[in-house]
Structure formats: C-alpha cells, structure tokens
mmCIF file of C-alpha atoms and ligand atoms in Angstrom:
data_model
loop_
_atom_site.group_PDB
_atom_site.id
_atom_site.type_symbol
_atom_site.label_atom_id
_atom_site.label_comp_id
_atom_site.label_asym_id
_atom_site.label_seq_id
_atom_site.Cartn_x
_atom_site.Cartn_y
_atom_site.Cartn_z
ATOM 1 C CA UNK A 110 0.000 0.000 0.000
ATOM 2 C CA UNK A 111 1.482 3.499 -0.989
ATOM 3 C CA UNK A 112 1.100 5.903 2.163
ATOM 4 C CA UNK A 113 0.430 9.149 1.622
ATOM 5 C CA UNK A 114 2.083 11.715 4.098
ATOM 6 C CA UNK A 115 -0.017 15.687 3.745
ATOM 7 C CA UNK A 116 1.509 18.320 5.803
ATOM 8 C CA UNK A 117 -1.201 20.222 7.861
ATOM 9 C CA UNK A 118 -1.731 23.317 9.500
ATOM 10 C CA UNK A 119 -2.219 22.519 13.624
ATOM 11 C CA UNK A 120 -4.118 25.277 14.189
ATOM 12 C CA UNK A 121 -6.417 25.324 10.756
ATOM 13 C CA UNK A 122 -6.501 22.114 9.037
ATOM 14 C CA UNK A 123 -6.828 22.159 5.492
ATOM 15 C CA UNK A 124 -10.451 20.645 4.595
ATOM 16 C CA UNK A 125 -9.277 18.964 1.782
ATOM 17 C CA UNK A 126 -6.508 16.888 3.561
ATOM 18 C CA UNK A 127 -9.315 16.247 6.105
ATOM 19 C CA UNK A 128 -11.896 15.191 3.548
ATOM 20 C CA UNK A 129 -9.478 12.684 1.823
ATOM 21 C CA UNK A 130 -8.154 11.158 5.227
ATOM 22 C CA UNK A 131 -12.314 10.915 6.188
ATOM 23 C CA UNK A 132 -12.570 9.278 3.153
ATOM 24 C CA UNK A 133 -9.646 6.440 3.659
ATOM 25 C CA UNK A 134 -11.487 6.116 7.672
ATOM 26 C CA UNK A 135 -14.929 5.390 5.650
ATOM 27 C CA UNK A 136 -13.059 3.020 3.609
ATOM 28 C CA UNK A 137 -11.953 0.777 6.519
ATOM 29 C CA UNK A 138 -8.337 2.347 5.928
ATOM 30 C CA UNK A 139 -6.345 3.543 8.785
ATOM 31 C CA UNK A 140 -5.168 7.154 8.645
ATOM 32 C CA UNK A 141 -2.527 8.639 11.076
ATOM 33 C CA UNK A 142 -3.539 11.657 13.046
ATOM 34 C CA UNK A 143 -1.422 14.575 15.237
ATOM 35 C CA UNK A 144 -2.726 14.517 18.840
ATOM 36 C CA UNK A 145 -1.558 16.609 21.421
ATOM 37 C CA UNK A 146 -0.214 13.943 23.083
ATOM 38 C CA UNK A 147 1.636 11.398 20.264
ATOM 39 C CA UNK A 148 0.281 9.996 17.325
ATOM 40 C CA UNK A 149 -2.620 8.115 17.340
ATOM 41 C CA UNK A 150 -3.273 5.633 14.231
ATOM 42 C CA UNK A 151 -6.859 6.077 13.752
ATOM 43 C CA UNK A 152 -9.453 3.740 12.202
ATOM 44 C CA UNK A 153 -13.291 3.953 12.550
ATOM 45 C CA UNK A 154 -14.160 2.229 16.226
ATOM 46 C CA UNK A 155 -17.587 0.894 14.371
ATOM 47 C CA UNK A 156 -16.501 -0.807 11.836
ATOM 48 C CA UNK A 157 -14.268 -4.134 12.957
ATOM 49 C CA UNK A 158 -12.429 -4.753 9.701
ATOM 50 C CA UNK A 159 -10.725 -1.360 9.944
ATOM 51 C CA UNK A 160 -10.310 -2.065 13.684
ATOM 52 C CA UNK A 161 -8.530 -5.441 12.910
ATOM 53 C CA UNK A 162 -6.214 -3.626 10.328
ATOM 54 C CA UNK A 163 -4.805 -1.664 13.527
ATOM 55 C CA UNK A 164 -3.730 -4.527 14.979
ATOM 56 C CA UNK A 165 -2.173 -6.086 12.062
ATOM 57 C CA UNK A 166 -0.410 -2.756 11.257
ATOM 58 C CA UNK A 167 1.277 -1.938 14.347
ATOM 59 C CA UNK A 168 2.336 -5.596 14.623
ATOM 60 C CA UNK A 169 0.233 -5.411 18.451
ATOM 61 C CA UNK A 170 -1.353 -7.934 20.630
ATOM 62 C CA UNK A 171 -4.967 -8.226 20.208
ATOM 63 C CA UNK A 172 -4.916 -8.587 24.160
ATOM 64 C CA UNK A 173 -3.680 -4.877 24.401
ATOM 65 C CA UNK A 174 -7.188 -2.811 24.363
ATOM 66 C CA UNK A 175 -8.031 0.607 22.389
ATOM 67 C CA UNK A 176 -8.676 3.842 22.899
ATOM 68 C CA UNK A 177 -11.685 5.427 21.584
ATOM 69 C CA UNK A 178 -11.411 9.074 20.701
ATOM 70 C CA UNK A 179 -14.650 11.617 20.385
ATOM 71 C CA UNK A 180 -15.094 14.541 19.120
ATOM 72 C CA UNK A 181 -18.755 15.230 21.506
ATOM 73 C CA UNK A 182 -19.660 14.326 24.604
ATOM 74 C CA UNK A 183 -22.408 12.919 22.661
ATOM 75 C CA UNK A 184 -20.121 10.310 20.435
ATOM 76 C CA UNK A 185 -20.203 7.998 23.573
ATOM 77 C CA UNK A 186 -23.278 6.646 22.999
ATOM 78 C CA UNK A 187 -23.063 2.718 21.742
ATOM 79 C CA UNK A 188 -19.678 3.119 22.906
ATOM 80 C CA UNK A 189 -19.636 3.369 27.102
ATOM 81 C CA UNK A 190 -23.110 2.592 29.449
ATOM 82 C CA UNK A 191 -24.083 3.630 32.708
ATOM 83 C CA UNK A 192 -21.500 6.621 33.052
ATOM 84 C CA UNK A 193 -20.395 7.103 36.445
ATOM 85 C CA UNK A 194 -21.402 10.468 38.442
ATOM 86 C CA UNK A 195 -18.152 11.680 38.405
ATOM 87 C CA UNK A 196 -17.105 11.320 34.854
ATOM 88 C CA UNK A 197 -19.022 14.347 33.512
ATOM 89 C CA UNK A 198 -17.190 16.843 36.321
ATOM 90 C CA UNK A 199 -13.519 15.076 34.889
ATOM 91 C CA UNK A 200 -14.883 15.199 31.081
ATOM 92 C CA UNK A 201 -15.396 19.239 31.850
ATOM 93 C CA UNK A 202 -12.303 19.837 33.434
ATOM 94 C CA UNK A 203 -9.705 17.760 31.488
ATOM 95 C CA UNK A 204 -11.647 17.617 28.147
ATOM 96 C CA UNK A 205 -10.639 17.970 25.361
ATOM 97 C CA UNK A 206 -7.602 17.025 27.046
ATOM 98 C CA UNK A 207 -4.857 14.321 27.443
ATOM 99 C CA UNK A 208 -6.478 12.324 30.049
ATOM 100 C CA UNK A 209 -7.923 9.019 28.954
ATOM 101 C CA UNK A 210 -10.943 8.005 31.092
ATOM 102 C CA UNK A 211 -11.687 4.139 31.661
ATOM 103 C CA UNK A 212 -15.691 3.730 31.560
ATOM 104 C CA UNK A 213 -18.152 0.715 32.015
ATOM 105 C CA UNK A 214 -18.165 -0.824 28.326
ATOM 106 C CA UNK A 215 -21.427 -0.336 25.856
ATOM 107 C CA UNK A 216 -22.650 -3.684 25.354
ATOM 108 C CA UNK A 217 -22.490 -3.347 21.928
ATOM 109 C CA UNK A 218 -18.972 -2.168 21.397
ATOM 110 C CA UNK A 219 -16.774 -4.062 19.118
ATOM 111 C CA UNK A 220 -14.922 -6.566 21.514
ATOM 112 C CA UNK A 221 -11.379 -6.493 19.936
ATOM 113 C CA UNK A 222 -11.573 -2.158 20.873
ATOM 114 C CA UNK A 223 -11.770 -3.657 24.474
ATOM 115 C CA UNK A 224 -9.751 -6.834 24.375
ATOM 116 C CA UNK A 225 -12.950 -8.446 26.072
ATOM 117 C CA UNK A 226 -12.707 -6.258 28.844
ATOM 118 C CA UNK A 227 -15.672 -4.745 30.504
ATOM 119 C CA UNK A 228 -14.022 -1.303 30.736
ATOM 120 C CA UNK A 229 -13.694 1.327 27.526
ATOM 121 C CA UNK A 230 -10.823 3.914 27.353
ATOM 122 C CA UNK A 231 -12.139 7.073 26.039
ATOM 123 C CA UNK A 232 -10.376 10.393 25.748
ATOM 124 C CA UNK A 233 -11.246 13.419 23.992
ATOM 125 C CA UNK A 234 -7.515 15.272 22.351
ATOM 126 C CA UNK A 235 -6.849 19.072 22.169
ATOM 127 C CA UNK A 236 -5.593 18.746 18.508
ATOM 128 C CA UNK A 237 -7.534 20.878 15.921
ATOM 129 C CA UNK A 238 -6.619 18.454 13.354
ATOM 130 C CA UNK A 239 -7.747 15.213 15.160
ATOM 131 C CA UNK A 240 -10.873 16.841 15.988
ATOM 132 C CA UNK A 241 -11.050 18.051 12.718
ATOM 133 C CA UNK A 242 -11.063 14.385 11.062
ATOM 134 C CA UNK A 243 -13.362 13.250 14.250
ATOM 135 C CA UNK A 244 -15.818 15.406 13.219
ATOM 136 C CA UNK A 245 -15.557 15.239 9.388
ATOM 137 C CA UNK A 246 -16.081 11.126 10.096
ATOM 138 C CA UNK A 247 -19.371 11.624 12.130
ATOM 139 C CA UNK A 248 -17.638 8.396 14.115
ATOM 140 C CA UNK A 249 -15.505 7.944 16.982
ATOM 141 C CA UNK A 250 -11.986 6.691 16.103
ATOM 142 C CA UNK A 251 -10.441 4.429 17.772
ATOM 143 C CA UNK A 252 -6.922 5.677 18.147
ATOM 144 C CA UNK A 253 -3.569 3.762 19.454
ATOM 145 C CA UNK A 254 0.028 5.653 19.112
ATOM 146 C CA UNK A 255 1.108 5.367 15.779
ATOM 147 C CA UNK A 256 4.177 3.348 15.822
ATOM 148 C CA UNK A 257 5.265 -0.436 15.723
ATOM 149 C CA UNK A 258 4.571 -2.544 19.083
ATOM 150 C CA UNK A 259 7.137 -1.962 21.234
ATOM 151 C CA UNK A 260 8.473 1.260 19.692
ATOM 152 C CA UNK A 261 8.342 4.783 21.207
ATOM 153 C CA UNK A 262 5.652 6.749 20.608
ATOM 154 C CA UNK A 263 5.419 8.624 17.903
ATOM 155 C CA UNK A 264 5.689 12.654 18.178
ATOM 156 C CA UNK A 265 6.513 13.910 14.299
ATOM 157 C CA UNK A 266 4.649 12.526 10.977
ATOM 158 C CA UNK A 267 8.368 11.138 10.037
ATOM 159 C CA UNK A 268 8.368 9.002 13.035
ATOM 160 C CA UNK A 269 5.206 7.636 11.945
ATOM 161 C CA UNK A 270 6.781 7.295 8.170
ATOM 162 C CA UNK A 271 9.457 5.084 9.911
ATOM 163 C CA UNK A 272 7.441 3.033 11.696
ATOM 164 C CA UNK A 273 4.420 2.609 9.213
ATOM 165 C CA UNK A 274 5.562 3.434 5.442
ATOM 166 C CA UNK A 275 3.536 0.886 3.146
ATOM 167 C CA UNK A 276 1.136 -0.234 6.209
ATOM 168 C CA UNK A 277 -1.152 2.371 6.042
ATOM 169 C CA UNK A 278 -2.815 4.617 3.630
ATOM 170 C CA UNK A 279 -2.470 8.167 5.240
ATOM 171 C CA UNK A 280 -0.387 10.480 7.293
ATOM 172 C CA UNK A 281 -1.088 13.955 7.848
ATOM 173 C CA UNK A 282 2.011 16.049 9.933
ATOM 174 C CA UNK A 283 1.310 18.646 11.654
ATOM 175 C CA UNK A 284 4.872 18.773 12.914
ATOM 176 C CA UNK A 285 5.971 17.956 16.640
ATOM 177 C CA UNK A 286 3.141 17.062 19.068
ATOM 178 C CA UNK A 287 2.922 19.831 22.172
ATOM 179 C CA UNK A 288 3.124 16.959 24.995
ATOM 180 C CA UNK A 289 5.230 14.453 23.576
ATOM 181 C CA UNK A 290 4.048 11.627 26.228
ATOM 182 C CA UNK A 291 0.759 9.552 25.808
ATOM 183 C CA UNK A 292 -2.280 10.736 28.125
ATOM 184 C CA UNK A 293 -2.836 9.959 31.124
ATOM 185 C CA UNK A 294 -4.901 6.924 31.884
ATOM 186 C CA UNK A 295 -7.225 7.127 34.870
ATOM 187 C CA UNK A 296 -9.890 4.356 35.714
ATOM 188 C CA UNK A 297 -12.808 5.632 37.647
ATOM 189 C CA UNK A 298 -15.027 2.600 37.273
ATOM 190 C CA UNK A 299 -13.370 1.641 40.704
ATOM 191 C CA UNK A 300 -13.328 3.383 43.939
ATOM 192 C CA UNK A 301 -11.019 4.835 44.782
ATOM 193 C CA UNK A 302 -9.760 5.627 41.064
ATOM 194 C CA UNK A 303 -7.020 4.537 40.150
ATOM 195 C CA UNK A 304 -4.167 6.057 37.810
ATOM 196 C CA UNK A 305 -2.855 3.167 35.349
ATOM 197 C CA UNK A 306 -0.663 5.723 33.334
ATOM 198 C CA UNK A 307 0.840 8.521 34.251
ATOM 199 C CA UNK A 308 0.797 11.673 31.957
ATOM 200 C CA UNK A 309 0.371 15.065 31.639
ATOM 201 C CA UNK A 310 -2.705 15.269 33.932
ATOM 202 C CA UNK A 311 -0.960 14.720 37.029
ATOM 203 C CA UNK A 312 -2.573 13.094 40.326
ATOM 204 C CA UNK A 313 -2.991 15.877 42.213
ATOM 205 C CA UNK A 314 -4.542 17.314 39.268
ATOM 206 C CA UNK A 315 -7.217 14.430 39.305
ATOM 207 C CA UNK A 316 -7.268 14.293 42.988
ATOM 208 C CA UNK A 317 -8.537 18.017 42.909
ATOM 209 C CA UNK A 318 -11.827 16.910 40.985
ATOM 210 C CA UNK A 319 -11.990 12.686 42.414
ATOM 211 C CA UNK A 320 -10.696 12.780 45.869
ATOM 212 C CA UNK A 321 -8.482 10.439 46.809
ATOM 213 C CA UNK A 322 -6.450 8.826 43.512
ATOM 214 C CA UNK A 323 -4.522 5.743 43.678
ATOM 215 C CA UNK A 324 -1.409 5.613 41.289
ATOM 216 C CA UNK A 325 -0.835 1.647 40.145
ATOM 217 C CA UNK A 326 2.323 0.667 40.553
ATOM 218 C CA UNK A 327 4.403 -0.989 37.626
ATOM 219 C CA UNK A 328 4.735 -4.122 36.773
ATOM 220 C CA UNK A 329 8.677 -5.442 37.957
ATOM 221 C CA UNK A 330 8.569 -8.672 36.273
ATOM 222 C CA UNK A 331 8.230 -8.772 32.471
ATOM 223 C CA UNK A 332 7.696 -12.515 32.692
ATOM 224 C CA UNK A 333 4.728 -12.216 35.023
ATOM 225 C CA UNK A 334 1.344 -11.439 33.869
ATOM 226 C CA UNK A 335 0.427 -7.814 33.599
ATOM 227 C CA UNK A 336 -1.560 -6.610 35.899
ATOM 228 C CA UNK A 337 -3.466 -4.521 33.153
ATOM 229 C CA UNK A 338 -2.837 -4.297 30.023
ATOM 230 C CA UNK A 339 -0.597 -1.708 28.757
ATOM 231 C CA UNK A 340 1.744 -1.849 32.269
ATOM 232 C CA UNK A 341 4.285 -4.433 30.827
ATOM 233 C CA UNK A 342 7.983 -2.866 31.311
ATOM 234 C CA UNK A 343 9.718 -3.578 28.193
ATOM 235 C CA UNK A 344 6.399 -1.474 26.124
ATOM 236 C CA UNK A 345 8.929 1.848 25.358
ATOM 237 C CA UNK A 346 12.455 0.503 25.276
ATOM 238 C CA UNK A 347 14.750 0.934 22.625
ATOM 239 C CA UNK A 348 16.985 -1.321 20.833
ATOM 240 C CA UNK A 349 19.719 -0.211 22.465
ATOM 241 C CA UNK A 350 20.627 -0.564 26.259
ATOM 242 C CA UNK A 351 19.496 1.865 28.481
ATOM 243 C CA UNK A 352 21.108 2.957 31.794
ATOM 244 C CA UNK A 353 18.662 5.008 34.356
ATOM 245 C CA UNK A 354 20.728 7.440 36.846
ATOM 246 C CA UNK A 355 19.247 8.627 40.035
ATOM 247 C CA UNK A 356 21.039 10.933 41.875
ATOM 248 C CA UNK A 357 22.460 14.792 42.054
ATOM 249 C CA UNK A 358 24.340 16.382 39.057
ATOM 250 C CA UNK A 359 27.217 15.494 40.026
ATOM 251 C CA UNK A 360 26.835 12.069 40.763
ATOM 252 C CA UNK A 361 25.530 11.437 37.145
ATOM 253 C CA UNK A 362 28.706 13.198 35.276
ATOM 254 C CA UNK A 363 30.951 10.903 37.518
ATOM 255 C CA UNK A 364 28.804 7.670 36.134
ATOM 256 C CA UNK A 365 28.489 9.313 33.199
ATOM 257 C CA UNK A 366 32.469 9.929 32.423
ATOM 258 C CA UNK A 367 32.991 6.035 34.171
ATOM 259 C CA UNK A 368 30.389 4.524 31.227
ATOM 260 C CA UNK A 369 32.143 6.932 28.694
ATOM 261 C CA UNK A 370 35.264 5.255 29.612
ATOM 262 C CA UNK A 371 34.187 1.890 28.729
ATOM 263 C CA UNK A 372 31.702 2.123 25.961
ATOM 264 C CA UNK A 373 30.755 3.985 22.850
ATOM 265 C CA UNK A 374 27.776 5.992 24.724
ATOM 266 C CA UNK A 375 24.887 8.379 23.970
ATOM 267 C CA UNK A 376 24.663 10.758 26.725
ATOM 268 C CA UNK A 377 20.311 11.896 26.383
ATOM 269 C CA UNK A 378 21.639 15.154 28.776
ATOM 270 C CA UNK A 379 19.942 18.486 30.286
ATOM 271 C CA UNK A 380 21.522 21.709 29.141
ATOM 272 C CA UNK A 381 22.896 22.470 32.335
ATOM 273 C CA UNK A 382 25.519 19.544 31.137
ATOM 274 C CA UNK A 383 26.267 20.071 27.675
ATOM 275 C CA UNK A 384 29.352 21.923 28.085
ATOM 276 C CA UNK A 385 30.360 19.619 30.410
ATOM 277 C CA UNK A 386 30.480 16.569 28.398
ATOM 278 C CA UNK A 387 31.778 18.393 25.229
ATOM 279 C CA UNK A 388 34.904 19.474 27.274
ATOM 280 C CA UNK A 389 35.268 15.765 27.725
ATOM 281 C CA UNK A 390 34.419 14.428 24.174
ATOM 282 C CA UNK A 391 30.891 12.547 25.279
ATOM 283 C CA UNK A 392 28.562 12.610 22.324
ATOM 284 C CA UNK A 393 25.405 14.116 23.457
ATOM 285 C CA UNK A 394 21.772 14.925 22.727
ATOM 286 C CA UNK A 395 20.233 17.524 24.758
ATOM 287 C CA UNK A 396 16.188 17.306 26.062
ATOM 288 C CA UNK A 397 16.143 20.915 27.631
ATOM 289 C CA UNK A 398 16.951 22.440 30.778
ATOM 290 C CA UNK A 399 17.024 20.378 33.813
ATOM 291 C CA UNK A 400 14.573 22.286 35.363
ATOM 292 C CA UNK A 401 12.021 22.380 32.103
ATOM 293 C CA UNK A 402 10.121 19.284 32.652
ATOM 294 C CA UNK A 403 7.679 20.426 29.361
ATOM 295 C CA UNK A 404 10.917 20.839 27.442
ATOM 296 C CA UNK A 405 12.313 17.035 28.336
ATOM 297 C CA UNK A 406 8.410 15.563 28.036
ATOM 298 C CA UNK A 407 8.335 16.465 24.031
ATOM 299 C CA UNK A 408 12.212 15.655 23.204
ATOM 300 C CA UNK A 409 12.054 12.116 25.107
ATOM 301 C CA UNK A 410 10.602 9.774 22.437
ATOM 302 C CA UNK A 411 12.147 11.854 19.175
ATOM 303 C CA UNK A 412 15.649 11.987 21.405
ATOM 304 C CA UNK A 413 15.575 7.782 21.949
ATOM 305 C CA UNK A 414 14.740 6.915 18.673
ATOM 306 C CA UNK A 415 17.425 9.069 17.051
ATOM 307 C CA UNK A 416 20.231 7.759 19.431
ATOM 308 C CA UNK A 417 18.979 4.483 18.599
ATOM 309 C CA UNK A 418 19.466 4.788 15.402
ATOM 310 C CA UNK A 419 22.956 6.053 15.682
ATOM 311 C CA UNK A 420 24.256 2.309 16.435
ATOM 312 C CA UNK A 421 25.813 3.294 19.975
ATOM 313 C CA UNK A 422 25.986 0.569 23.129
ATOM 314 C CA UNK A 423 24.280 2.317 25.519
ATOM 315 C CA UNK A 424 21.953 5.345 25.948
ATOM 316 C CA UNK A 425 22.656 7.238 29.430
ATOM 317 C CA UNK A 426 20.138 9.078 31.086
ATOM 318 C CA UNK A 427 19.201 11.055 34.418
ATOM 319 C CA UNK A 428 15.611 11.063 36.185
ATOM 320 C CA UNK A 429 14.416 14.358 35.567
ATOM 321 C CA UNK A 430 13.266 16.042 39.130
ATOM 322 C CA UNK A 431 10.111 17.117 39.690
ATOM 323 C CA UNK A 432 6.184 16.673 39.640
ATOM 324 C CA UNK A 433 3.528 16.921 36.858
ATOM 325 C CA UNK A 434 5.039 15.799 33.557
ATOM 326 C CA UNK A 435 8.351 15.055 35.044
ATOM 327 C CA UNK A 436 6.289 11.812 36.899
ATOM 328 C CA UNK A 437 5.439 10.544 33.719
ATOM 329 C CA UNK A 438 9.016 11.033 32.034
ATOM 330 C CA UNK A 439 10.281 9.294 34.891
ATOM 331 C CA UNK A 440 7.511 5.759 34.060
ATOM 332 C CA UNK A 441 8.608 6.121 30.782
ATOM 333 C CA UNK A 442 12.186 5.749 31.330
ATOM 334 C CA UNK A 443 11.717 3.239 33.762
ATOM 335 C CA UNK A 444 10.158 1.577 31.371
ATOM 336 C CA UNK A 445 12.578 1.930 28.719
ATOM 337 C CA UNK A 446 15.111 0.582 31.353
ATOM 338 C CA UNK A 447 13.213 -2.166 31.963
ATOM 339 C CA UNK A 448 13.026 -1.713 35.705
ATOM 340 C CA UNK A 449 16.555 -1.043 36.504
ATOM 341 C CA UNK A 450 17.249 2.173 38.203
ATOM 342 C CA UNK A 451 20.817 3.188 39.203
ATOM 343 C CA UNK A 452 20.859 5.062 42.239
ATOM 344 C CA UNK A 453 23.995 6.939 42.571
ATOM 345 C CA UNK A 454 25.194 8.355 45.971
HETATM 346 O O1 LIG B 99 -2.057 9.884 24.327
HETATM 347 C C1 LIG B 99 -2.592 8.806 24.024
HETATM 348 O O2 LIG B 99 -3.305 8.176 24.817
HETATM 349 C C2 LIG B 99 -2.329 8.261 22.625
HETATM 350 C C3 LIG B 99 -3.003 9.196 21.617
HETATM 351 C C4 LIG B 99 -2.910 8.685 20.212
HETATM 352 O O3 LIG B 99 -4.330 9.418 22.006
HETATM 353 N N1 LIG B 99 -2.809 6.924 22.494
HETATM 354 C C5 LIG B 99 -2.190 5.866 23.077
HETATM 355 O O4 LIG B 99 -2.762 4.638 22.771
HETATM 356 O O5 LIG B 99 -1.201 5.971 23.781
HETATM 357 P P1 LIG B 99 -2.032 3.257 23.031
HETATM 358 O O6 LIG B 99 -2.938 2.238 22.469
HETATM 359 O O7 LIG B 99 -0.658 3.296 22.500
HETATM 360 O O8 LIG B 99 -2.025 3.131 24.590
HETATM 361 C C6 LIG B 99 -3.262 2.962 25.239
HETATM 362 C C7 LIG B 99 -3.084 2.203 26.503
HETATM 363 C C8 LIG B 99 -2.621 0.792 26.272
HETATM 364 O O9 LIG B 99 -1.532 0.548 27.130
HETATM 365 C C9 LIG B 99 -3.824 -0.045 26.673
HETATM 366 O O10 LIG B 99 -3.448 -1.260 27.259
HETATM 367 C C10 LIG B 99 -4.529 0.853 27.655
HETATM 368 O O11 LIG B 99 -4.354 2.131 27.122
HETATM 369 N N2 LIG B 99 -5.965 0.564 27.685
HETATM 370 C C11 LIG B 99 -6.873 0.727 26.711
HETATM 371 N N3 LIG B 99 -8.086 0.325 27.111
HETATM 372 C C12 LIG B 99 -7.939 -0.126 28.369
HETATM 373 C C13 LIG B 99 -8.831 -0.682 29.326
HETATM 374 N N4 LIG B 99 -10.117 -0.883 29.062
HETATM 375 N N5 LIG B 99 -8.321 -1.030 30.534
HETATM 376 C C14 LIG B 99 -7.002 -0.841 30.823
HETATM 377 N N6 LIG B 99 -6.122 -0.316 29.958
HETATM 378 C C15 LIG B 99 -6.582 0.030 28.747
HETATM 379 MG MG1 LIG B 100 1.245 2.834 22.421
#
C-alpha cells in the first residue's frame, strides 16, 4: 500500500486533507492523526475490519485494548453505558484534554476495541486536526500511538513514516506534538480511582476533581502477567541498552564519564551539562533544561529513537526532578530501562 504523508496546518486544518483522510477512515483504511499527546493511528471504532487492520499494522497484541477518541460528549453513545457520576465533572475539566478516562463498556462495542474487557478507554484530544477528522467522520476513532509494538511513541509525521511506510494509507504532519508523552490513563469505574498511566494530567490534578487517587504501581517482572494491560515494562524501550541514573548532578557526570570510559555511549543530557560533556568528548543529545520538565516531556521519544538509530551501546540518562510531567518522564524511562534504576550516591 502506498502511504500518503499531507503536511497540515495545527491550528487550521486544510479541509481537503481532512476530507481525503475521512474518506480512507470510511473506507476501513487507517489514517494517522497529530494529537496533542503522540500519534494516534486512527481507524473507525464501528466498523471491525478497519479495527482489525490496527492490529495487524502496528504488529500489536490483540490482548492490548483501544482507545476510543470523540469529538462530543455525545459520540459515547453505543460506545460506554451507565457513566459514572463523576465522569461528567472530569470530562469538563480535562476535556478535550490528554487524560484518557476508563468507563463501564457499551454492550455493543466491538470486543477487539476492548480486548474483552468490561471497561472502555475514552479520551477526547486538544488537537484541531484530530478533531477536525473526528468530526468530518461523524464516528468515533479508535486511536492507538502510531508506531510499531514496542516502539516509542510517535511525536513527528516522520516518526510515523518510519514506523508505518507501506502499512497504512495516510499520514497527515502537523509537525511535533505539544506533549510528547501519551495521556494519562485514569480508571474511575473503581473506587477509589485509580491512575494506570501517568501523563500530563498529574494526580494531584485528578485528585482536585476525584478525591483520593490511587497511582498503580508498575509491573517489575516482564515474565509475570500484567496486571493490566498496557503496564508491561519492556512497552517503550529501545533497541539499544538503556542505563537510568538517580542521583544529584554530580553524581551522574561521575557515572556518566565512568560509562564513557568503557563504551561507545549516547549521553540523552539536560543543558545544564552540555558543556560539560563536550569538554570531555561525550557525544550528546540535549532534552532541555534540567529544570524544564515540558521541554524534556516532548524531546524524550524523538531523542531515543534518534540515538537508537545512531548504532551506539548504551543510551545514558538522568531522572528528571520534579512533579507533573516530570512523573510521567520518569515511568517512561523506567520503562525503557526495563526496571533497573541506578541510584547513585
Ligand atoms: O495519548 C494517548 O493516549 C495516545 C493518543 C494517540 O491518544 N494513544 C495511546 O494509545 O497511547 P495506546 O494504544 O498506545 O495506549 C493505550 C493504553 C494501552 O496501554 C492499553 O493497554 C490501555 O491504554 N488501555 C486501553 N483500554 C484499556 C482498558 N479498558 N483497561 C485498561 N487499559 C486500557
Ligand atoms: Mg502505544
């Protein structure tokens, strides 16, 4: 299949781009779509053919569930039941938003959105051009980030290109996404509710509207079971190795020069140490300042896969400090390190 990649104004989509990717989602095709979050590959989430293709695509388990993204308030129908009280107070504050809410599942929803769970993830994104095609499909669109299983999420329309050239029939760029981590997952179909993902919605955030919020922790084992879907470890890491630092600035240069000495590395650095490790010959890319937790949120993903395509033996990275975003940069490294943490005294 020849992909076709549009370029697209973020902030006033060009109907006719939007028309022709509505036409490939009426088709059954799957079209990729800028979120503010990452990429989501979108397909309709009523018709199960084009819902299959998604899977097949991205090369993903069909045990790994959906999201369902809406345009309207209104789009939920046939898609959640029996709403709970406190999802139109979250919907209002968070909406359109990147905060994924877990609701009771319609009965007649497609079981392969859900993975034959009873629970639907449904989030509404602040991206002109997703709501854009939303709207222009009169469906909701089921939506997963659009990159191979196991990949990082993607945050430009090249990433996408990389992952999905000759799988799918559309991409329209809109250039780099404005969060650059996927949204945060909250499930409020238990009580207390309970935080599966961590993103840019943080838990105090959600604790402000739900009261007390539980965060579910990760899974340590990637040969156990998952506790829910989407919480193995190994989901974001990149080919190559990743070592996780914990500790103060100076603690991670020391480790840093010590793994320098030893290995061809990628030092993924803050600012603050650039000058630092060019004094001293370590090949670096830089996510932002230290203290610009925004800044390192949207480099992440584009930052890990460019050093891993760069063929080194090891990426080194710090824990960036701090709350909001910087929680969810820390899961996602975590991740990518499979688990293993270096803490550095
Ligand atoms: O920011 C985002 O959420 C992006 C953009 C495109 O919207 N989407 C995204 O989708 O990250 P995906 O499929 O890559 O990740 C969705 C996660 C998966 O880990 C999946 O297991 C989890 O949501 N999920 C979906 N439905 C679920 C459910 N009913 N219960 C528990 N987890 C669920
Ligand atoms: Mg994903």
């Amino acid at each position: 299949m020849k992909t076709v990649l549009r370029s697209i104004s973020a902030t006033r989509p060009y109907h006719a781009h939007i028309a022709a990717a509505a036409a490939h989602i009426a088709a059954g095709d799957l079209v990729a779509m800028p979120t503010e979050t990452v990429y989501g590959l979108a397909a309709d989430a009523h018709n199960p053919t084009a819902v299959a293709r998604i899977f097949v695509a991205k090369g993903r388990p069909t045990t790994d569930p959906l999201i369902v993204h809406i345009a309207d308030i209104a789009q939920l129908a046939g898609v959640a039941a029996d709403v709970p009280a406190t999802f139109a107070l979250l919907a209002e504050t968070f909406w359109p938003g990147p905060l994924t809410i877990l609701l009771p599942r319609h009965p007649s929803l497609d079981r392969q959105i859900t993975a034959g769970l009873d629970t639907v993830a449904v989030r509404m994104p602040a991206h002109p051009v997703a709501l854009a095609l939303i709207r222009a499909c009169g469906t909701p669109l089921v939506a997963p980030s659009a990159n191979l299983f196991s990949h990082p999420s993607p945050t430009t329309g090249l990433h996408v290109m990389h992952d999905l050239d000759g799988r799918i029939a559309m991409v329209l760029d809109a250039g780099p996404c404005r969060i650059g981590v996927e949204s945060t997952i909250v499930d409020i179909t238990q009580s207390p509710a309970r935080i599966l993902r961590q993103g840019d919605v943080s838990a105090e955030q959600l604790s402000t509207v739900l009261g007390e919020v539980q965060i579910v922790t990760r899974t340590i084992d990637v040969t156990q079971a998952a506790p829910a879907p989407g919480m193995l470890l190994k989901h974001y890491a990149p080919r190559t190795p990743l070592m996780l630092l914990r500790g103060s600035a100076a603690a991670v240069r020391r480790s840093v020069v010590k793994a320098h000495a030893q290995k061809r590395i990628i030092w993924l650095c803050y600012r603050e140490d650039e000058r630092f490790a060019g004094m001293r010959g370590i090949d670096t890319m830089c996510l932002g300042s230290a203290t610009d937790s925004a800044h390192i949120a949207r480099s992440l993903f584009a930052a890990l896969r460019a050093a891993d395509a760069e063929g080194y033996a090891l990426i080194v990275i710090a824990e960036p400090r701090g709350d909001g975003v910087a929680a969810a940069v820390r899961d996602r490294l975590y991740r990518a390190a499979e688990g293993v943490v270096h803490t550095l005294t």
